[in-house]
């Protein structure tokens, strides 16, 4: 019995030593809890840069080259769009999170431009660009011009007025009024001839005389030419090109010279307008009365109204 009592302290020392050197009990239970927990198959959340790469794949758009189309003749090019990864990442890094609003884009120009194409008439802008233009041919209708200018001013729209040279010579104040409103000025020949039936010398004379008058009265050197009544042939287009002008036709005709009901004309015209449309008008009673409604209906479709040069320009517009 005495020996047993003497051995008990050694026994307890051994037990304590084993307990101290072994893994704690909480570790035992934690190991078993981990083994019991199901293994997650969910992928880790993408990083901010990975999200940016995914957005770039969605938002990048290639540029469109200018081409000669079988139907629409000369079609201008259109800039593409590319995500600037570095600038976008820096913008998002400041906030510490991915936001589409912080994506920085840069425009990518096409390889072929409108001026690279052989001379050809232009009927419309690039169909990818959500813009259209009002092209107003003027050789008469002076009394309706002030009202049209008032509507354009109120609606903050810039149009392209193709002015006949003879009209500018006879109505310099009206021509200056159009220019002072900030509208684009183009050539509509000098005396409203049938250009397709004209000789090369007659074509040159019509265009040069108009250019001289526009320079003298408005200090304008037109880059756009709208042939009267849309009459043209290859000789007309090539001669205008030699004089530094694109020949402009139209996509949508208001037929306002037939004196249609203004509201019906506005609705019909607006329904025909698409991306890149060039809309033919004249200073008429129908046009001056229906212009406001036409503008409003076109804008409902998300199409921006610009000058002809603005529509033909390659600069990208994103809605």
PDB file of C-alpha atoms in Angstrom:
ATOM      1  CA  UNK A   1       0.000   0.000   0.000  1.00  0.00           C
ATOM      2  CA  UNK A   2       2.826   2.321   0.851  1.00  0.00           C
ATOM      3  CA  UNK A   3       4.451   1.600  -2.522  1.00  0.00           C
ATOM      4  CA  UNK A   4       1.196   2.381  -4.296  1.00  0.00           C
ATOM      5  CA  UNK A   5       0.937   5.746  -2.598  1.00  0.00           C
ATOM      6  CA  UNK A   6       4.499   6.577  -3.528  1.00  0.00           C
ATOM      7  CA  UNK A   7       3.909   5.755  -7.192  1.00  0.00           C
ATOM      8  CA  UNK A   8       0.797   7.938  -7.590  1.00  0.00           C
ATOM      9  CA  UNK A   9       2.683  11.259  -7.923  1.00  0.00           C
ATOM     10  CA  UNK A  10       4.815   9.828 -10.727  1.00  0.00           C
ATOM     11  CA  UNK A  11       1.649   8.575 -12.442  1.00  0.00           C
ATOM     12  CA  UNK A  12       0.035  12.023 -12.341  1.00  0.00           C
ATOM     13  CA  UNK A  13       3.239  13.656 -13.619  1.00  0.00           C
ATOM     14  CA  UNK A  14       3.254  11.303 -16.610  1.00  0.00           C
ATOM     15  CA  UNK A  15      -0.440  11.997 -17.359  1.00  0.00           C
ATOM     16  CA  UNK A  16       0.056  15.790 -17.189  1.00  0.00           C
ATOM     17  CA  UNK A  17       3.108  15.586 -19.455  1.00  0.00           C
ATOM     18  CA  UNK A  18       1.183  13.622 -22.081  1.00  0.00           C
ATOM     19  CA  UNK A  19      -1.748  16.047 -21.920  1.00  0.00           C
ATOM     20  CA  UNK A  20       0.449  19.128 -22.323  1.00  0.00           C
ATOM     21  CA  UNK A  21       2.379  17.756 -25.311  1.00  0.00           C
ATOM     22  CA  UNK A  22      -0.671  16.454 -27.126  1.00  0.00           C
ATOM     23  CA  UNK A  23      -3.013  18.537 -29.409  1.00  0.00           C
ATOM     24  CA  UNK A  24      -5.572  20.607 -27.515  1.00  0.00           C
ATOM     25  CA  UNK A  25      -9.114  19.319 -27.352  1.00  0.00           C
ATOM     26  CA  UNK A  26     -10.443  22.253 -29.325  1.00  0.00           C
ATOM     27  CA  UNK A  27      -8.152  21.212 -32.168  1.00  0.00           C
ATOM     28  CA  UNK A  28      -9.581  17.740 -32.037  1.00  0.00           C
ATOM     29  CA  UNK A  29     -13.097  19.050 -32.385  1.00  0.00           C
ATOM     30  CA  UNK A  30     -12.150  21.581 -35.039  1.00  0.00           C
ATOM     31  CA  UNK A  31     -10.579  18.889 -37.178  1.00  0.00           C
ATOM     32  CA  UNK A  32     -13.698  16.848 -37.025  1.00  0.00           C
ATOM     33  CA  UNK A  33     -15.854  19.855 -37.766  1.00  0.00           C
ATOM     34  CA  UNK A  34     -13.775  20.635 -40.889  1.00  0.00           C
ATOM     35  CA  UNK A  35     -14.110  17.093 -42.063  1.00  0.00           C
ATOM     36  CA  UNK A  36     -17.844  17.285 -41.626  1.00  0.00           C
ATOM     37  CA  UNK A  37     -18.231  20.637 -43.486  1.00  0.00           C
ATOM     38  CA  UNK A  38     -19.145  20.333 -47.181  1.00  0.00           C
ATOM     39  CA  UNK A  39     -16.538  21.495 -49.728  1.00  0.00           C
ATOM     40  CA  UNK A  40     -17.750  24.631 -51.662  1.00  0.00           C
ATOM     41  CA  UNK A  41     -17.774  24.386 -55.470  1.00  0.00           C
ATOM     42  CA  UNK A  42     -18.476  28.122 -55.935  1.00  0.00           C
ATOM     43  CA  UNK A  43     -15.739  29.946 -57.960  1.00  0.00           C
ATOM     44  CA  UNK A  44     -14.069  32.885 -56.290  1.00  0.00           C
ATOM     45  CA  UNK A  45     -15.503  36.331 -57.202  1.00  0.00           C
ATOM     46  CA  UNK A  46     -13.752  37.886 -60.247  1.00  0.00           C
ATOM     47  CA  UNK A  47     -11.322  40.670 -59.524  1.00  0.00           C
ATOM     48  CA  UNK A  48     -11.922  44.242 -60.628  1.00  0.00           C
ATOM     49  CA  UNK A  49      -9.488  43.815 -63.520  1.00  0.00           C
ATOM     50  CA  UNK A  50     -11.183  40.580 -64.608  1.00  0.00           C
ATOM     51  CA  UNK A  51     -14.538  42.364 -64.635  1.00  0.00           C
ATOM     52  CA  UNK A  52     -12.960  45.119 -66.725  1.00  0.00           C
ATOM     53  CA  UNK A  53     -11.651  42.560 -69.224  1.00  0.00           C
ATOM     54  CA  UNK A  54     -15.124  41.028 -69.482  1.00  0.00           C
ATOM     55  CA  UNK A  55     -16.640  44.483 -70.057  1.00  0.00           C
ATOM     56  CA  UNK A  56     -14.071  45.205 -72.760  1.00  0.00           C
ATOM     57  CA  UNK A  57     -15.163  42.105 -74.638  1.00  0.00           C
ATOM     58  CA  UNK A  58     -18.740  43.337 -74.496  1.00  0.00           C
ATOM     59  CA  UNK A  59     -18.184  47.042 -75.190  1.00  0.00           C
ATOM     60  CA  UNK A  60     -15.414  47.058 -77.807  1.00  0.00           C
ATOM     61  CA  UNK A  61     -16.726  47.809 -81.309  1.00  0.00           C
ATOM     62  CA  UNK A  62     -14.623  47.618 -84.495  1.00  0.00           C
ATOM     63  CA  UNK A  63     -14.485  50.637 -86.852  1.00  0.00           C
ATOM     64  CA  UNK A  64     -16.326  50.574 -90.178  1.00  0.00           C
ATOM     65  CA  UNK A  65     -14.479  51.506 -93.357  1.00  0.00           C
ATOM     66  CA  UNK A  66     -15.950  53.838 -95.956  1.00  0.00           C
ATOM     67  CA  UNK A  67     -17.182  51.828 -98.948  1.00  0.00           C
ATOM     68  CA  UNK A  68     -18.876  52.142-102.317  1.00  0.00           C
ATOM     69  CA  UNK A  69     -22.228  50.475-101.757  1.00  0.00           C
ATOM     70  CA  UNK A  70     -24.201  48.976-104.644  1.00  0.00           C
ATOM     71  CA  UNK A  71     -27.348  50.815-103.550  1.00  0.00           C
ATOM     72  CA  UNK A  72     -26.226  53.808-101.496  1.00  0.00           C
ATOM     73  CA  UNK A  73     -23.054  54.630-103.487  1.00  0.00           C
ATOM     74  CA  UNK A  74     -20.458  56.345-101.231  1.00  0.00           C
ATOM     75  CA  UNK A  75     -20.952  55.390 -97.580  1.00  0.00           C
ATOM     76  CA  UNK A  76     -18.715  57.187 -95.049  1.00  0.00           C
ATOM     77  CA  UNK A  77     -16.751  55.279 -92.438  1.00  0.00           C
ATOM     78  CA  UNK A  78     -17.469  55.216 -88.710  1.00  0.00           C
ATOM     79  CA  UNK A  79     -15.139  55.124 -85.734  1.00  0.00           C
ATOM     80  CA  UNK A  80     -14.959  52.038 -83.572  1.00  0.00           C
ATOM     81  CA  UNK A  81     -14.711  52.020 -79.792  1.00  0.00           C
ATOM     82  CA  UNK A  82     -12.186  50.403 -77.467  1.00  0.00           C
ATOM     83  CA  UNK A  83     -11.982  50.278 -73.679  1.00  0.00           C
ATOM     84  CA  UNK A  84      -8.860  52.014 -72.401  1.00  0.00           C
ATOM     85  CA  UNK A  85      -7.906  49.392 -69.843  1.00  0.00           C
ATOM     86  CA  UNK A  86      -5.289  51.445 -68.003  1.00  0.00           C
ATOM     87  CA  UNK A  87      -7.376  54.602 -67.671  1.00  0.00           C
ATOM     88  CA  UNK A  88     -10.485  52.602 -66.701  1.00  0.00           C
ATOM     89  CA  UNK A  89      -8.610  50.611 -64.057  1.00  0.00           C
ATOM     90  CA  UNK A  90      -7.118  53.778 -62.576  1.00  0.00           C
ATOM     91  CA  UNK A  91     -10.571  55.406 -62.424  1.00  0.00           C
ATOM     92  CA  UNK A  92     -12.058  52.366 -60.667  1.00  0.00           C
ATOM     93  CA  UNK A  93      -9.095  51.880 -58.355  1.00  0.00           C
ATOM     94  CA  UNK A  94      -9.842  55.220 -56.718  1.00  0.00           C
ATOM     95  CA  UNK A  95     -13.302  53.952 -55.758  1.00  0.00           C
ATOM     96  CA  UNK A  96     -12.100  50.455 -55.003  1.00  0.00           C
ATOM     97  CA  UNK A  97     -14.813  48.762 -57.028  1.00  0.00           C
ATOM     98  CA  UNK A  98     -15.941  48.063 -60.602  1.00  0.00           C
ATOM     99  CA  UNK A  99     -18.444  50.524 -62.089  1.00  0.00           C
ATOM    100  CA  UNK A 100     -19.551  50.658 -65.714  1.00  0.00           C
ATOM    101  CA  UNK A 101     -19.819  54.440 -65.410  1.00  0.00           C
ATOM    102  CA  UNK A 102     -16.062  54.618 -64.866  1.00  0.00           C
ATOM    103  CA  UNK A 103     -15.148  52.774 -68.080  1.00  0.00           C
ATOM    104  CA  UNK A 104     -12.963  55.023 -70.259  1.00  0.00           C
ATOM    105  CA  UNK A 105     -13.323  54.596 -74.025  1.00  0.00           C
ATOM    106  CA  UNK A 106     -11.168  55.704 -76.911  1.00  0.00           C
ATOM    107  CA  UNK A 107     -12.311  55.925 -80.537  1.00  0.00           C
ATOM    108  CA  UNK A 108     -10.622  53.851 -83.227  1.00  0.00           C
ATOM    109  CA  UNK A 109     -10.695  55.387 -86.743  1.00  0.00           C
ATOM    110  CA  UNK A 110     -11.360  53.263 -89.838  1.00  0.00           C
ATOM    111  CA  UNK A 111      -8.611  52.520 -92.334  1.00  0.00           C
ATOM    112  CA  UNK A 112     -10.629  53.762 -95.347  1.00  0.00           C
ATOM    113  CA  UNK A 113     -12.213  57.232 -95.261  1.00  0.00           C
ATOM    114  CA  UNK A 114     -14.807  58.918 -97.483  1.00  0.00           C
ATOM    115  CA  UNK A 115     -12.117  61.014 -99.160  1.00  0.00           C
ATOM    116  CA  UNK A 116     -10.219  57.818-100.037  1.00  0.00           C
ATOM    117  CA  UNK A 117     -13.080  56.577-102.239  1.00  0.00           C
ATOM    118  CA  UNK A 118     -13.396  57.348-105.953  1.00  0.00           C
ATOM    119  CA  UNK A 119     -15.890  60.150-106.714  1.00  0.00           C
ATOM    120  CA  UNK A 120     -19.428  58.962-106.020  1.00  0.00           C
ATOM    121  CA  UNK A 121     -22.648  60.598-104.786  1.00  0.00           C
ATOM    122  CA  UNK A 122     -23.544  60.412-101.096  1.00  0.00           C
ATOM    123  CA  UNK A 123     -27.114  59.455-100.230  1.00  0.00           C
ATOM    124  CA  UNK A 124     -26.732  58.814 -96.506  1.00  0.00           C
ATOM    125  CA  UNK A 125     -24.387  58.592 -93.549  1.00  0.00           C
ATOM    126  CA  UNK A 126     -23.088  55.382 -92.023  1.00  0.00           C
ATOM    127  CA  UNK A 127     -26.062  53.270 -90.853  1.00  0.00           C
ATOM    128  CA  UNK A 128     -24.333  52.590 -87.520  1.00  0.00           C
ATOM    129  CA  UNK A 129     -24.339  56.281 -86.556  1.00  0.00           C
ATOM    130  CA  UNK A 130     -27.556  57.398 -84.795  1.00  0.00           C
ATOM    131  CA  UNK A 131     -27.702  60.779 -86.541  1.00  0.00           C
ATOM    132  CA  UNK A 132     -29.690  62.344 -89.366  1.00  0.00           C
ATOM    133  CA  UNK A 133     -29.551  65.711 -91.132  1.00  0.00           C
ATOM    134  CA  UNK A 134     -32.040  68.223 -92.455  1.00  0.00           C
ATOM    135  CA  UNK A 135     -30.847  69.395 -95.883  1.00  0.00           C
ATOM    136  CA  UNK A 136     -32.793  72.449 -97.004  1.00  0.00           C
ATOM    137  CA  UNK A 137     -32.426  73.408-100.669  1.00  0.00           C
ATOM    138  CA  UNK A 138     -33.078  77.099-101.246  1.00  0.00           C
ATOM    139  CA  UNK A 139     -33.777  78.837-104.538  1.00  0.00           C
ATOM    140  CA  UNK A 140     -37.157  80.332-103.591  1.00  0.00           C
ATOM    141  CA  UNK A 141     -39.544  80.461-100.603  1.00  0.00           C
ATOM    142  CA  UNK A 142     -37.959  83.445 -98.861  1.00  0.00           C
ATOM    143  CA  UNK A 143     -41.112  84.132 -96.839  1.00  0.00           C
ATOM    144  CA  UNK A 144     -40.887  80.784 -95.013  1.00  0.00           C
ATOM    145  CA  UNK A 145     -37.223  80.952 -94.016  1.00  0.00           C
ATOM    146  CA  UNK A 146     -37.631  83.122 -90.866  1.00  0.00           C
ATOM    147  CA  UNK A 147     -40.191  80.733 -89.382  1.00  0.00           C
ATOM    148  CA  UNK A 148     -38.026  77.696 -90.151  1.00  0.00           C
ATOM    149  CA  UNK A 149     -35.001  79.380 -88.570  1.00  0.00           C
ATOM    150  CA  UNK A 150     -37.053  80.171 -85.464  1.00  0.00           C
ATOM    151  CA  UNK A 151     -38.092  76.521 -85.052  1.00  0.00           C
ATOM    152  CA  UNK A 152     -34.533  75.293 -85.595  1.00  0.00           C
ATOM    153  CA  UNK A 153     -33.272  77.779 -83.012  1.00  0.00           C
ATOM    154  CA  UNK A 154     -35.892  76.787 -80.433  1.00  0.00           C
ATOM    155  CA  UNK A 155     -35.208  73.089 -80.963  1.00  0.00           C
ATOM    156  CA  UNK A 156     -31.428  73.626 -80.956  1.00  0.00           C
ATOM    157  CA  UNK A 157     -30.981  71.990 -84.361  1.00  0.00           C
ATOM    158  CA  UNK A 158     -28.326  72.920 -86.919  1.00  0.00           C
ATOM    159  CA  UNK A 159     -29.260  72.106 -90.521  1.00  0.00           C
ATOM    160  CA  UNK A 160     -27.467  72.323 -93.857  1.00  0.00           C
ATOM    161  CA  UNK A 161     -28.818  74.934 -96.279  1.00  0.00           C
ATOM    162  CA  UNK A 162     -27.854  74.359 -99.916  1.00  0.00           C
ATOM    163  CA  UNK A 163     -28.108  77.819-101.462  1.00  0.00           C
ATOM    164  CA  UNK A 164     -28.566  78.624-105.125  1.00  0.00           C
ATOM    165  CA  UNK A 165     -25.967  81.168-106.253  1.00  0.00           C
ATOM    166  CA  UNK A 166     -28.459  83.382-108.051  1.00  0.00           C
ATOM    167  CA  UNK A 167     -30.703  83.422-104.959  1.00  0.00           C
ATOM    168  CA  UNK A 168     -27.795  84.462-102.716  1.00  0.00           C
ATOM    169  CA  UNK A 169     -26.941  87.298-105.097  1.00  0.00           C
ATOM    170  CA  UNK A 170     -30.562  88.521-105.021  1.00  0.00           C
ATOM    171  CA  UNK A 171     -31.222  87.826-101.303  1.00  0.00           C
ATOM    172  CA  UNK A 172     -27.928  88.477 -99.484  1.00  0.00           C
ATOM    173  CA  UNK A 173     -29.651  89.493 -96.225  1.00  0.00           C
ATOM    174  CA  UNK A 174     -31.629  86.254 -96.066  1.00  0.00           C
ATOM    175  CA  UNK A 175     -28.468  84.255 -96.829  1.00  0.00           C
ATOM    176  CA  UNK A 176     -26.584  86.055 -94.054  1.00  0.00           C
ATOM    177  CA  UNK A 177     -29.462  85.431 -91.651  1.00  0.00           C
ATOM    178  CA  UNK A 178     -29.142  81.684 -92.280  1.00  0.00           C
ATOM    179  CA  UNK A 179     -25.394  81.827 -91.764  1.00  0.00           C
ATOM    180  CA  UNK A 180     -25.654  83.915 -88.586  1.00  0.00           C
ATOM    181  CA  UNK A 181     -27.885  81.233 -87.057  1.00  0.00           C
ATOM    182  CA  UNK A 182     -24.929  78.865 -87.319  1.00  0.00           C
ATOM    183  CA  UNK A 183     -26.218  76.592 -90.059  1.00  0.00           C
ATOM    184  CA  UNK A 184     -23.970  74.841 -92.562  1.00  0.00           C
ATOM    185  CA  UNK A 185     -23.866  76.305 -96.066  1.00  0.00           C
ATOM    186  CA  UNK A 186     -23.626  74.196 -99.215  1.00  0.00           C
ATOM    187  CA  UNK A 187     -23.863  74.842-102.969  1.00  0.00           C
ATOM    188  CA  UNK A 188     -27.072  74.305-104.973  1.00  0.00           C
ATOM    189  CA  UNK A 189     -25.562  75.425-108.305  1.00  0.00           C
ATOM    190  CA  UNK A 190     -26.122  78.917-109.687  1.00  0.00           C
ATOM    191  CA  UNK A 191     -29.284  78.890-111.820  1.00  0.00           C
ATOM    192  CA  UNK A 192     -31.050  75.582-111.016  1.00  0.00           C
ATOM    193  CA  UNK A 193     -30.123  73.833-114.295  1.00  0.00           C
ATOM    194  CA  UNK A 194     -30.489  70.174-115.250  1.00  0.00           C
ATOM    195  CA  UNK A 195     -26.944  69.241-114.308  1.00  0.00           C
ATOM    196  CA  UNK A 196     -27.043  65.816-115.966  1.00  0.00           C
ATOM    197  CA  UNK A 197     -27.858  67.466-119.300  1.00  0.00           C
ATOM    198  CA  UNK A 198     -25.046  70.020-118.951  1.00  0.00           C
ATOM    199  CA  UNK A 199     -21.616  69.950-120.562  1.00  0.00           C
ATOM    200  CA  UNK A 200     -18.458  69.815-118.474  1.00  0.00           C
ATOM    201  CA  UNK A 201     -17.865  73.511-119.087  1.00  0.00           C
ATOM    202  CA  UNK A 202     -21.431  74.384-118.055  1.00  0.00           C
ATOM    203  CA  UNK A 203     -21.129  72.273-114.897  1.00  0.00           C
ATOM    204  CA  UNK A 204     -17.893  74.024-113.930  1.00  0.00           C
ATOM    205  CA  UNK A 205     -19.406  77.436-114.600  1.00  0.00           C
ATOM    206  CA  UNK A 206     -22.472  76.699-112.432  1.00  0.00           C
ATOM    207  CA  UNK A 207     -20.354  75.480-109.525  1.00  0.00           C
ATOM    208  CA  UNK A 208     -17.672  78.149-109.783  1.00  0.00           C
ATOM    209  CA  UNK A 209     -20.157  81.015-110.044  1.00  0.00           C
ATOM    210  CA  UNK A 210     -21.962  79.771-106.966  1.00  0.00           C
ATOM    211  CA  UNK A 211     -18.665  79.423-105.135  1.00  0.00           C
ATOM    212  CA  UNK A 212     -17.735  82.970-106.066  1.00  0.00           C
ATOM    213  CA  UNK A 213     -21.041  84.366-104.789  1.00  0.00           C
ATOM    214  CA  UNK A 214     -20.870  82.404-101.531  1.00  0.00           C
ATOM    215  CA  UNK A 215     -17.329  83.646-100.998  1.00  0.00           C
ATOM    216  CA  UNK A 216     -18.247  87.261-101.767  1.00  0.00           C
ATOM    217  CA  UNK A 217     -21.421  87.409 -99.673  1.00  0.00           C
ATOM    218  CA  UNK A 218     -20.759  84.910 -96.872  1.00  0.00           C
ATOM    219  CA  UNK A 219     -17.000  84.196 -97.039  1.00  0.00           C
ATOM    220  CA  UNK A 220     -17.968  80.550 -97.478  1.00  0.00           C
ATOM    221  CA  UNK A 221     -16.082  77.927 -99.495  1.00  0.00           C
ATOM    222  CA  UNK A 222     -18.635  75.110 -99.805  1.00  0.00           C
ATOM    223  CA  UNK A 223     -17.502  71.500 -99.440  1.00  0.00           C
ATOM    224  CA  UNK A 224     -20.933  70.040-100.257  1.00  0.00           C
ATOM    225  CA  UNK A 225     -22.975  70.278-103.452  1.00  0.00           C
ATOM    226  CA  UNK A 226     -26.637  69.289-103.830  1.00  0.00           C
ATOM    227  CA  UNK A 227     -27.573  69.106-107.537  1.00  0.00           C
ATOM    228  CA  UNK A 228     -30.907  70.793-108.353  1.00  0.00           C
ATOM    229  CA  UNK A 229     -33.766  68.264-108.578  1.00  0.00           C
ATOM    230  CA  UNK A 230     -31.218  65.537-107.815  1.00  0.00           C
ATOM    231  CA  UNK A 231     -30.094  65.524-111.441  1.00  0.00           C
ATOM    232  CA  UNK A 232     -26.540  64.219-111.818  1.00  0.00           C
ATOM    233  CA  UNK A 233     -24.291  61.850-113.741  1.00  0.00           C
ATOM    234  CA  UNK A 234     -20.691  60.732-113.352  1.00  0.00           C
ATOM    235  CA  UNK A 235     -19.422  63.900-115.041  1.00  0.00           C
ATOM    236  CA  UNK A 236     -21.256  66.081-112.507  1.00  0.00           C
ATOM    237  CA  UNK A 237     -19.882  64.096-109.553  1.00  0.00           C
ATOM    238  CA  UNK A 238     -16.331  64.070-110.925  1.00  0.00           C
ATOM    239  CA  UNK A 239     -16.380  67.802-111.702  1.00  0.00           C
ATOM    240  CA  UNK A 240     -17.661  68.643-108.224  1.00  0.00           C
ATOM    241  CA  UNK A 241     -14.934  66.419-106.780  1.00  0.00           C
ATOM    242  CA  UNK A 242     -12.273  68.282-108.765  1.00  0.00           C
ATOM    243  CA  UNK A 243     -13.573  71.500-107.203  1.00  0.00           C
ATOM    244  CA  UNK A 244     -13.320  70.008-103.701  1.00  0.00           C
ATOM    245  CA  UNK A 245     -16.980  69.130-103.154  1.00  0.00           C
ATOM    246  CA  UNK A 246     -18.903  65.957-102.355  1.00  0.00           C
ATOM    247  CA  UNK A 247     -22.146  65.518-104.303  1.00  0.00           C
ATOM    248  CA  UNK A 248     -25.013  65.103-101.833  1.00  0.00           C
ATOM    249  CA  UNK A 249     -28.377  63.483-102.575  1.00  0.00           C
ATOM    250  CA  UNK A 250     -31.021  62.450-100.034  1.00  0.00           C
ATOM    251  CA  UNK A 251     -32.331  59.405 -98.211  1.00  0.00           C
ATOM    252  CA  UNK A 252     -35.800  60.694 -97.270  1.00  0.00           C
ATOM    253  CA  UNK A 253     -37.856  63.213 -99.262  1.00  0.00           C
ATOM    254  CA  UNK A 254     -40.500  65.309 -97.495  1.00  0.00           C
ATOM    255  CA  UNK A 255     -42.051  66.163-100.900  1.00  0.00           C
ATOM    256  CA  UNK A 256     -42.979  69.441 -99.214  1.00  0.00           C
ATOM    257  CA  UNK A 257     -43.231  71.233-102.573  1.00  0.00           C
ATOM    258  CA  UNK A 258     -46.495  69.351-103.232  1.00  0.00           C
ATOM    259  CA  UNK A 259     -48.060  71.268-100.313  1.00  0.00           C
ATOM    260  CA  UNK A 260     -49.002  68.217 -98.188  1.00  0.00           C
ATOM    261  CA  UNK A 261     -50.757  68.421 -94.840  1.00  0.00           C
ATOM    262  CA  UNK A 262     -47.942  69.517 -92.454  1.00  0.00           C
ATOM    263  CA  UNK A 263     -48.773  67.036 -89.662  1.00  0.00           C
ATOM    264  CA  UNK A 264     -49.104  64.123 -92.099  1.00  0.00           C
ATOM    265  CA  UNK A 265     -45.868  65.118 -93.802  1.00  0.00           C
ATOM    266  CA  UNK A 266     -44.052  65.307 -90.458  1.00  0.00           C
ATOM    267  CA  UNK A 267     -45.278  61.882 -89.322  1.00  0.00           C
ATOM    268  CA  UNK A 268     -44.560  60.168 -92.642  1.00  0.00           C
ATOM    269  CA  UNK A 269     -41.092  61.653 -92.897  1.00  0.00           C
ATOM    270  CA  UNK A 270     -40.161  60.861 -89.289  1.00  0.00           C
ATOM    271  CA  UNK A 271     -41.304  57.258 -89.747  1.00  0.00           C
ATOM    272  CA  UNK A 272     -38.880  56.855 -92.674  1.00  0.00           C
ATOM    273  CA  UNK A 273     -35.865  58.346 -90.913  1.00  0.00           C
ATOM    274  CA  UNK A 274     -33.124  55.928 -89.837  1.00  0.00           C
ATOM    275  CA  UNK A 275     -29.522  56.185 -88.733  1.00  0.00           C
ATOM    276  CA  UNK A 276     -27.632  58.242 -91.310  1.00  0.00           C
ATOM    277  CA  UNK A 277     -30.687  59.624 -93.116  1.00  0.00           C
ATOM    278  CA  UNK A 278     -30.374  62.855 -95.105  1.00  0.00           C
ATOM    279  CA  UNK A 279     -33.793  64.527 -95.178  1.00  0.00           C
ATOM    280  CA  UNK A 280     -34.648  66.729 -98.173  1.00  0.00           C
ATOM    281  CA  UNK A 281     -36.655  69.888 -97.500  1.00  0.00           C
ATOM    282  CA  UNK A 282     -37.363  73.299 -99.017  1.00  0.00           C
ATOM    283  CA  UNK A 283     -38.640  76.571 -97.556  1.00  0.00           C
ATOM    284  CA  UNK A 284     -42.350  75.877 -98.073  1.00  0.00           C
ATOM    285  CA  UNK A 285     -45.572  76.391 -96.117  1.00  0.00           C
ATOM    286  CA  UNK A 286     -45.760  72.671 -95.267  1.00  0.00           C
ATOM    287  CA  UNK A 287     -42.133  72.480 -94.173  1.00  0.00           C
ATOM    288  CA  UNK A 288     -42.292  75.577 -91.996  1.00  0.00           C
ATOM    289  CA  UNK A 289     -45.514  74.403 -90.319  1.00  0.00           C
ATOM    290  CA  UNK A 290     -44.529  70.746 -89.860  1.00  0.00           C
ATOM    291  CA  UNK A 291     -40.858  71.193 -88.964  1.00  0.00           C
ATOM    292  CA  UNK A 292     -41.278  71.311 -85.172  1.00  0.00           C
ATOM    293  CA  UNK A 293     -43.371  68.153 -85.034  1.00  0.00           C
ATOM    294  CA  UNK A 294     -40.992  66.366 -87.400  1.00  0.00           C
ATOM    295  CA  UNK A 295     -37.991  67.177 -85.213  1.00  0.00           C
ATOM    296  CA  UNK A 296     -39.784  65.986 -82.085  1.00  0.00           C
ATOM    297  CA  UNK A 297     -40.839  62.683 -83.661  1.00  0.00           C
ATOM    298  CA  UNK A 298     -37.361  61.959 -85.018  1.00  0.00           C
ATOM    299  CA  UNK A 299     -35.823  62.566 -81.596  1.00  0.00           C
ATOM    300  CA  UNK A 300     -38.229  60.131 -79.973  1.00  0.00           C
ATOM    301  CA  UNK A 301     -36.395  57.410 -81.911  1.00  0.00           C
ATOM    302  CA  UNK A 302     -33.099  58.401 -80.290  1.00  0.00           C
ATOM    303  CA  UNK A 303     -31.650  59.875 -83.481  1.00  0.00           C
ATOM    304  CA  UNK A 304     -29.582  63.044 -83.205  1.00  0.00           C
ATOM    305  CA  UNK A 305     -30.217  65.814 -85.735  1.00  0.00           C
ATOM    306  CA  UNK A 306     -27.011  67.339 -87.088  1.00  0.00           C
ATOM    307  CA  UNK A 307     -25.650  69.011 -90.197  1.00  0.00           C
ATOM    308  CA  UNK A 308     -24.849  66.918 -93.276  1.00  0.00           C
ATOM    309  CA  UNK A 309     -21.136  67.182 -92.492  1.00  0.00           C
ATOM    310  CA  UNK A 310     -21.855  66.092 -88.928  1.00  0.00           C
ATOM    311  CA  UNK A 311     -23.697  63.000 -90.126  1.00  0.00           C
ATOM    312  CA  UNK A 312     -20.925  62.111 -92.596  1.00  0.00           C
ATOM    313  CA  UNK A 313     -18.223  62.653 -89.977  1.00  0.00           C
ATOM    314  CA  UNK A 314     -16.641  59.469 -88.589  1.00  0.00           C
ATOM    315  CA  UNK A 315     -16.895  60.571 -84.949  1.00  0.00           C
ATOM    316  CA  UNK A 316     -18.751  57.945 -82.966  1.00  0.00           C
ATOM    317  CA  UNK A 317     -22.017  58.692 -81.139  1.00  0.00           C
ATOM    318  CA  UNK A 318     -23.127  56.311 -78.396  1.00  0.00           C
ATOM    319  CA  UNK A 319     -26.729  56.548 -77.239  1.00  0.00           C
TER     320      UNK A 319
END
